[in-house]
XYZ file of C-alpha atoms in Angstrom:
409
model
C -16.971 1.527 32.186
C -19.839 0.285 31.013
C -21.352 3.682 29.930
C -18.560 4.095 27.741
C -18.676 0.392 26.085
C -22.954 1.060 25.577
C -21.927 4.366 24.131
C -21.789 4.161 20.213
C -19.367 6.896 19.666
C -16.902 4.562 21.362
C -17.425 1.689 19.225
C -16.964 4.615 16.000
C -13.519 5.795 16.882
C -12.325 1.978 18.082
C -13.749 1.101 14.043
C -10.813 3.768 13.085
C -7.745 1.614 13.486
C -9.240 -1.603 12.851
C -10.680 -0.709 9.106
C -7.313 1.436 9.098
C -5.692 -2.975 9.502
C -8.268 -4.184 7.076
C -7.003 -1.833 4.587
C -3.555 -2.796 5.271
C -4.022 -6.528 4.935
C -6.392 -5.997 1.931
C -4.667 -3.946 -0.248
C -1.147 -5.437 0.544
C -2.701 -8.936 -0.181
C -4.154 -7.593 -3.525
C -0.880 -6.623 -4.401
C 0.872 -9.487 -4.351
C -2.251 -11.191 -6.133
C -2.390 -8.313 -8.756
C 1.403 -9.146 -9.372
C 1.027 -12.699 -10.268
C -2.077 -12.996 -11.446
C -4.231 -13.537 -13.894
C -1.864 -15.490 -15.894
C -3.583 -14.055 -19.321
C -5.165 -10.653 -19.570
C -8.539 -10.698 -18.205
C -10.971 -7.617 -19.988
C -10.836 -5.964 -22.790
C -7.014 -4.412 -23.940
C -5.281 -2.622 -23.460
C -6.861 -0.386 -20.695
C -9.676 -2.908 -19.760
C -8.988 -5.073 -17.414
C -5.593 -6.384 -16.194
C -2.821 -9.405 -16.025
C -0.642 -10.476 -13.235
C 2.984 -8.157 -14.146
C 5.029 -11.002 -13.909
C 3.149 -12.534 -16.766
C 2.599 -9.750 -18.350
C 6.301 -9.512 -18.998
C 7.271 -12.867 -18.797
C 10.220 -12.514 -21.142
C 11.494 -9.843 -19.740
C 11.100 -11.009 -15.905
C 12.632 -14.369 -17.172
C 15.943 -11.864 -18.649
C 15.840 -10.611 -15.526
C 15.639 -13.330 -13.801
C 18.581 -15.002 -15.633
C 20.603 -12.091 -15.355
C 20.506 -11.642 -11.847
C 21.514 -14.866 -10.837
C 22.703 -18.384 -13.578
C 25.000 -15.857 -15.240
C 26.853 -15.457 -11.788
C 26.622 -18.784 -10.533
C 27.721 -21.053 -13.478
C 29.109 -20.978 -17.294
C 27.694 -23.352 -20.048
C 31.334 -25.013 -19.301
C 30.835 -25.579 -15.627
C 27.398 -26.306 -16.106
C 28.038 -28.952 -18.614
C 30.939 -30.360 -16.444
C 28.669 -30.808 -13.224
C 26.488 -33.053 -15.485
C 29.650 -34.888 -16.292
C 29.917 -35.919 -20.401
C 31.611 -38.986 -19.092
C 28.244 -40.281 -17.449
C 26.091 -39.129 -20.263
C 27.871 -40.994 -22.621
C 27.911 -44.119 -20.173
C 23.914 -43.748 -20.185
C 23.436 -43.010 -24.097
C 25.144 -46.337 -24.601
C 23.230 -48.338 -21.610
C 20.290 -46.820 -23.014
C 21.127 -48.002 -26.514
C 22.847 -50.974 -26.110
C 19.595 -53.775 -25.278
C 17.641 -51.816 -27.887
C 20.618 -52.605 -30.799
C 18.868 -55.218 -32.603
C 15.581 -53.496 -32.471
C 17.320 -50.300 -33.586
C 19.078 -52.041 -37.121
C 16.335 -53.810 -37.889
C 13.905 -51.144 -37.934
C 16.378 -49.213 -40.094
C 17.147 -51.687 -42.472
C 13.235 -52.879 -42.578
C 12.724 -49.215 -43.583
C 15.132 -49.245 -46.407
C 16.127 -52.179 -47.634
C 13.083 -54.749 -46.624
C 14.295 -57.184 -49.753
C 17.947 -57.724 -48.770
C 17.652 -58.010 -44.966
C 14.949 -60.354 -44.894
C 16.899 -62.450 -46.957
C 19.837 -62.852 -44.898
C 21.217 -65.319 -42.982
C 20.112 -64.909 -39.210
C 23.854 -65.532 -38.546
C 24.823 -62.679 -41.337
C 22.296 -60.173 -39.200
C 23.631 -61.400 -35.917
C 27.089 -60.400 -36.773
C 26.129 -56.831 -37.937
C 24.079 -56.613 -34.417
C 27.560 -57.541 -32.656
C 29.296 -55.211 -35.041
C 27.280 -52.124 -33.780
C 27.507 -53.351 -30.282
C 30.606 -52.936 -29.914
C 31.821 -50.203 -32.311
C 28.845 -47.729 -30.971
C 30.930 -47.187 -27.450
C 33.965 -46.167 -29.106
C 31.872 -43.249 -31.253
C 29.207 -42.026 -28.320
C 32.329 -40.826 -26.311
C 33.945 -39.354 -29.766
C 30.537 -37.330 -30.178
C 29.931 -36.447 -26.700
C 33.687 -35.486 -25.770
C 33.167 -33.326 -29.451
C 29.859 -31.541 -27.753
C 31.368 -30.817 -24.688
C 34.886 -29.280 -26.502
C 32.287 -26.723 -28.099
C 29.438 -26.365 -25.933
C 29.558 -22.580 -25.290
C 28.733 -22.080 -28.932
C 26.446 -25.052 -29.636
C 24.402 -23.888 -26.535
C 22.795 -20.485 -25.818
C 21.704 -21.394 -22.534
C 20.281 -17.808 -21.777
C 17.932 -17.939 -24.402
C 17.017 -21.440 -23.243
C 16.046 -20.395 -19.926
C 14.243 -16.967 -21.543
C 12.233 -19.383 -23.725
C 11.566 -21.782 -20.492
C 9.670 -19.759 -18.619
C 8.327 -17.164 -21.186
C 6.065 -20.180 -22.596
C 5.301 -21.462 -18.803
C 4.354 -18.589 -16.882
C 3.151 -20.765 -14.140
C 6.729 -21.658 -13.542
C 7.608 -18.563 -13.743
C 5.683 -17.566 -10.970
C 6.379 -20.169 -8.834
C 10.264 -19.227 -8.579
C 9.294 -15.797 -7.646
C 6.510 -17.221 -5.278
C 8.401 -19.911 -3.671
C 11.865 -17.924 -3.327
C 9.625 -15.148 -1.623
C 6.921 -16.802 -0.146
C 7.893 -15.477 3.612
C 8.736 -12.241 2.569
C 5.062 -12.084 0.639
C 3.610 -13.584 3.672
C 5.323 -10.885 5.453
C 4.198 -8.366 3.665
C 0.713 -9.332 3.792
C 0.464 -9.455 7.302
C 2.355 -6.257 8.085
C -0.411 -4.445 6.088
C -2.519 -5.365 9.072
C -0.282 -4.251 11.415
C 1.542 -1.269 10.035
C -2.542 -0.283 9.600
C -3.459 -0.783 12.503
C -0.184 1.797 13.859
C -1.782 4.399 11.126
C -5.323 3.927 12.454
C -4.405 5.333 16.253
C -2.661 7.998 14.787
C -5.896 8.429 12.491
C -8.183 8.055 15.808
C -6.089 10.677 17.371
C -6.416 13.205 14.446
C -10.231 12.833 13.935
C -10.902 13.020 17.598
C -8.862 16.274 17.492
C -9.716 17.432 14.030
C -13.101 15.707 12.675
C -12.711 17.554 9.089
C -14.684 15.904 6.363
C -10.993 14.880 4.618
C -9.237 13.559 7.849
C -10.195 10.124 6.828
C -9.989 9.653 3.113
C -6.816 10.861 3.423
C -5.757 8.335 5.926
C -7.313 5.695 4.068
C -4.942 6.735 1.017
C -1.898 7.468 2.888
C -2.328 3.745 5.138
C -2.899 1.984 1.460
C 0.228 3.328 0.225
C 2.905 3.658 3.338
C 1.721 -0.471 4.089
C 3.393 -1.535 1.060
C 6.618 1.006 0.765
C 6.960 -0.044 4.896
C 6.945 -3.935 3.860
C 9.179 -3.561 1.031
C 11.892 -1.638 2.844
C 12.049 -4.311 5.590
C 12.190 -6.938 2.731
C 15.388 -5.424 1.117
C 16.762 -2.915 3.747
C 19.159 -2.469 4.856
C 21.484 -4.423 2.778
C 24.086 -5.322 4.900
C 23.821 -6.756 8.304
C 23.655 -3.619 11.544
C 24.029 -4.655 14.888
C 21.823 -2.311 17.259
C 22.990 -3.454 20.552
C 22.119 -7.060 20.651
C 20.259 -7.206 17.749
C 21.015 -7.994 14.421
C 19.030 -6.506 11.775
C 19.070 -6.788 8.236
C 16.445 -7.105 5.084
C 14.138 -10.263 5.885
C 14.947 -11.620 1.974
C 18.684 -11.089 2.489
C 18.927 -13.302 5.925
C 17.276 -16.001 4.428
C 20.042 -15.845 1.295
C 21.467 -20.076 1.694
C 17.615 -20.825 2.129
C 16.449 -19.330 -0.806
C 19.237 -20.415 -2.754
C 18.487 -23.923 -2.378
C 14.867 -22.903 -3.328
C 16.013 -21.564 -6.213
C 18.689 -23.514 -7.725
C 15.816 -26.746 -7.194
C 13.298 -25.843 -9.346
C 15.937 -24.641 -11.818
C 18.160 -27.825 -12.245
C 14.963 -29.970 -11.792
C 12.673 -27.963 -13.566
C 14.771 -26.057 -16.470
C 18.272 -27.156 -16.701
C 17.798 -30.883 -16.946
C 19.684 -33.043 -19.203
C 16.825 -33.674 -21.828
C 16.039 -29.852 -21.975
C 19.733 -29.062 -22.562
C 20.357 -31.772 -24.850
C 17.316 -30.504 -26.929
C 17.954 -27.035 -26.904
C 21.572 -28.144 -28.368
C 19.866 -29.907 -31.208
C 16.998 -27.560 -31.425
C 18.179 -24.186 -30.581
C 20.202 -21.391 -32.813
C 23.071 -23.795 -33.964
C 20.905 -26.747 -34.229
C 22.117 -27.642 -37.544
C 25.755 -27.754 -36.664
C 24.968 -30.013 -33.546
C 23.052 -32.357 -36.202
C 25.791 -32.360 -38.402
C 27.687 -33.477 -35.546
C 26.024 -36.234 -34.571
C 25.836 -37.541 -38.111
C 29.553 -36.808 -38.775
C 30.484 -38.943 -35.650
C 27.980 -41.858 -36.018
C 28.098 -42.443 -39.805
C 31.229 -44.240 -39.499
C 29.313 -47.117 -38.136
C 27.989 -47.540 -41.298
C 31.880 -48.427 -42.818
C 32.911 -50.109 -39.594
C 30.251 -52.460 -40.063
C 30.462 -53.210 -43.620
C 33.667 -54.465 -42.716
C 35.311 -56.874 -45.364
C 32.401 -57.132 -47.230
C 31.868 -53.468 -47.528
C 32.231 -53.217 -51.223
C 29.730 -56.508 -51.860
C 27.426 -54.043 -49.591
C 27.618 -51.411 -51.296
C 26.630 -53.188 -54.616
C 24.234 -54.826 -53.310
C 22.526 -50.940 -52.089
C 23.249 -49.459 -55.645
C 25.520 -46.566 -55.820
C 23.649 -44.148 -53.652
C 22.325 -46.456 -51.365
C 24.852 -46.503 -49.047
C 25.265 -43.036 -48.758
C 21.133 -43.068 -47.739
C 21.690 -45.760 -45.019
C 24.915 -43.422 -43.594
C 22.335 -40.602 -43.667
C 19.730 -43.084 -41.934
C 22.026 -43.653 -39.109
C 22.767 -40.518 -38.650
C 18.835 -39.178 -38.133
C 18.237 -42.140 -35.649
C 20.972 -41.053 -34.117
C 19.926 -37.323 -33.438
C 16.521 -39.108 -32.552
C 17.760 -41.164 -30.007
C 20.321 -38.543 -28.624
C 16.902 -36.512 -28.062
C 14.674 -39.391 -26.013
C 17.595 -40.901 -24.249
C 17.326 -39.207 -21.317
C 13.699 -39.276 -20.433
C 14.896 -41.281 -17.362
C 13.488 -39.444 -14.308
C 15.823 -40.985 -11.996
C 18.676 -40.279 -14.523
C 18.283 -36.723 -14.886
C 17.040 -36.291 -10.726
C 20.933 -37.628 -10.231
C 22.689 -35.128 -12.787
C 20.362 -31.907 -11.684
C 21.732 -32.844 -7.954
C 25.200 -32.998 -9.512
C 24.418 -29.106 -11.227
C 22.504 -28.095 -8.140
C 25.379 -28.648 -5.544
C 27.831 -25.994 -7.279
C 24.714 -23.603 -8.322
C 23.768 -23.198 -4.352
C 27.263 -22.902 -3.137
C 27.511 -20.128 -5.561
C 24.566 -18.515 -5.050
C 25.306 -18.363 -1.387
C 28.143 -16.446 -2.282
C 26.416 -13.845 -4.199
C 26.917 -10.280 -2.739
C 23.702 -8.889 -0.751
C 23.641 -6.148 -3.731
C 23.322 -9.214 -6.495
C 21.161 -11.411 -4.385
C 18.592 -8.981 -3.702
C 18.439 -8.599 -7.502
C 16.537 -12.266 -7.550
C 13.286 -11.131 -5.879
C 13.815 -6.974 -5.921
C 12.446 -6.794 -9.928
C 8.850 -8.266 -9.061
C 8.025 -5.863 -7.391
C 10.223 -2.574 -8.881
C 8.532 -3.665 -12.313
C 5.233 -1.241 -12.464
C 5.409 -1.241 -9.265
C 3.606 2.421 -8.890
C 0.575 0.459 -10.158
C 0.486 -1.278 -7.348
C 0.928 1.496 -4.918
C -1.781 3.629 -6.172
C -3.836 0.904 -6.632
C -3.430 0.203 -3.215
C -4.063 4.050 -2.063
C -7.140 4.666 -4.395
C -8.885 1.643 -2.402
C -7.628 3.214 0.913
C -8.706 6.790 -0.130
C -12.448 4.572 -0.982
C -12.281 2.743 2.676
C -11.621 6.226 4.018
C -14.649 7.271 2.014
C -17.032 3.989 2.910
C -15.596 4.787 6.882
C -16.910 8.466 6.703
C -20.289 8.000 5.626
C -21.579 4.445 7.195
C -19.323 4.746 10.354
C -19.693 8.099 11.115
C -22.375 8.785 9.538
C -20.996 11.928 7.474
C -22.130 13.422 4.065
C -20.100 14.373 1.844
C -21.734 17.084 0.010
């Protein structure tokens, strides 16, 4: 015994399968790096160098991403419903309502400096209790108008696509976090699916010592680590018992858990009230969700005119009033837009959204689940693989000559 552990040909052919599970683990773990990262192309493009895929198809991962799951588990309706107009309109006007005085007197400072400095305090007070209690009556008009036609006023596909094209750090992080065991698992196969190749590599080189025997290993361990991993990630589809196990791909078992991963960052991190409310009044029908507003709120204008509406108006001049109307209508987009910066508010309403999103995403078929995590790595994903057997096919090279000592020409 101890002949054979002072004897260095020993210590060569037990190097075989443990290089054979450092290529495993190194190339499967450079994988999942290359995929991800850099987040911006590092060399000199287009050939030059290189960027994470995911990035470097943000747009389309983001499609994707969309695609394979939001469009299944909830409509712009249901969506919309889950935050409940009811209780945004409720917060618009708590929001408003301690700011009212503030609000008209920055207006009217603005536009008519002359005439509402020179009223009676008791003349501005009533036009402050005049607002107060006509703006309640219009917020629910508006928002009970937004939610009759928010399919068309919001594109919510192209505000997710937009989302996480311009943050491809979030990006990531759904794929990351959704996946992180399988990725884990993936790395640490690499090790140990190597390590299965390398006795089978021992064998061959002990039997056959041709100059090839381990390049060729090297390649064929740097690509079978990775196709091995992937097709326990996703395969098989369904759940097989094999007498008393169950066995099934490792993504697919942990469907409710990733779901709830999922649906978190995307109601807390994407769909949030203030992102939804501003791709309605930013986004392709913008304008008509201005309009909106204005057509709803201008009407305060009249309401608080009241009796002396006509002294008002010639008091303004004869397009005056029309400019203050217009007035109240851009604060009112304004405000509609930085009302909802309330963490806690919008933490209660992405719960509200996230509670149907998981329950339907539970339900998703194994087929449409998979779809979540399966396009990270299908997308150039032969990059990956020969990246990962060129480096092999170099180990195998590195193994031959400084392990065994071998020259190659």
């Amino acid at each position: 015994m101890t002949s054979l552990l002072t004897n260095p040909e020993f210590w060569q052919y037990l190097s075989i399968p443990v290089i054979a599970a450092l290529i495993g683990w190194s190339t499967n773990w450079l994988a999942i790096k290359m995929t991800f990262y850099p987040l911006e192309f590092i060399g000199k493009p287009p050939l030059l160098g290189w960027q994470g895929i995911i990035p470097s198809k943000a747009r389309k991962m983001a499609a994707i991403s969309v695609d394979a799951t939001i469009s299944k588990i909830g409509t712009v309706q249901e969506i919309f419903e889950q935050i409940d107009p009811k209780v945004l309109a409720a917060h618009i006007i708590y929001t408003v309502d301690p700011r009212v005085e503030e609000y008209v007197d920055e207006l009217m400072l603005k536009e008519y400096p002359t005439f509402w400095e020179n009223l009676p305090a008791s003349a501005r007070k009533m036009v402050y209790d005049r607002v107060r209690k006509s703006t309640p009556q219009l917020v629910d008009n508006l928002v009970e108008d937004v939610s009759d036609n928010i399919e068309d006023l919001l594109d919510i596909k192209g505000m997710v696509i937009e989302r996480l094209a311009s943050d491809k750090q979030l990006l990531n992080r759904i794929f990351l976090e959704c996946g992180d065991v399988e990725f884990r698992f993936i790395i640490n196969s690499g090790m140990y699916f190597g390590f299965l190749f390398g006795l089978i590599q021992m064998a061959v080189w002990y039997l056959y010592p041709a100059i090839w025997v381990l390049p060729l290993f090297g390649l064929l361990v740097g690509w079978a680590t990775n196709w091995i991993a992937l097709n326990v990630i996703f395969r098989p589809l369904r759940e097989h018992k094999v007498g008393p196990l169950k066995i099934q791909g490792l993504f697919l078992k942990r469907q409710p858990e990733v779901a709830e991963s999922f649906c978190h960052i995307v109601t807390h991190e994407i769909l949030t009230v203030g992102n939804i409310i501003n791709a309605i009044m930013e986004g392709p029908k913008g304008d008509r969700a201005r309009n909106m507003v204005k057509k709803h709120i201008k009407p305060l204008v009249d309401e608080t005119a009241g009796m002396g509406k006509a002294l008002t108006q010639m008091a303004f001049g004869p397009t005056g009033f029309a400019t203050l109307k217009n007035q109240v209508g851009e604060k009112a987009i304004e405000i509609s837009q930085t009302s909802f910066n309330n963490p806690v508010f919008e933490k209660d309403r992405a719960r509200a959204v996230e509670s149907i999103m998981v329950e339907r995403m539970i339900a998703l078929s194994s087929e449409e689940f998979q779809d979540l995590l399966r396009p990270c790595f299908q997308e150039d994903e032969i990059k990956l693989i020969l990246v990962g057997a060129f480096l092999g096919f170099a180990a195998g090279v590195c193994q031959l000559v400084f392990v065994f000592g071998e020259a190659l020409i």
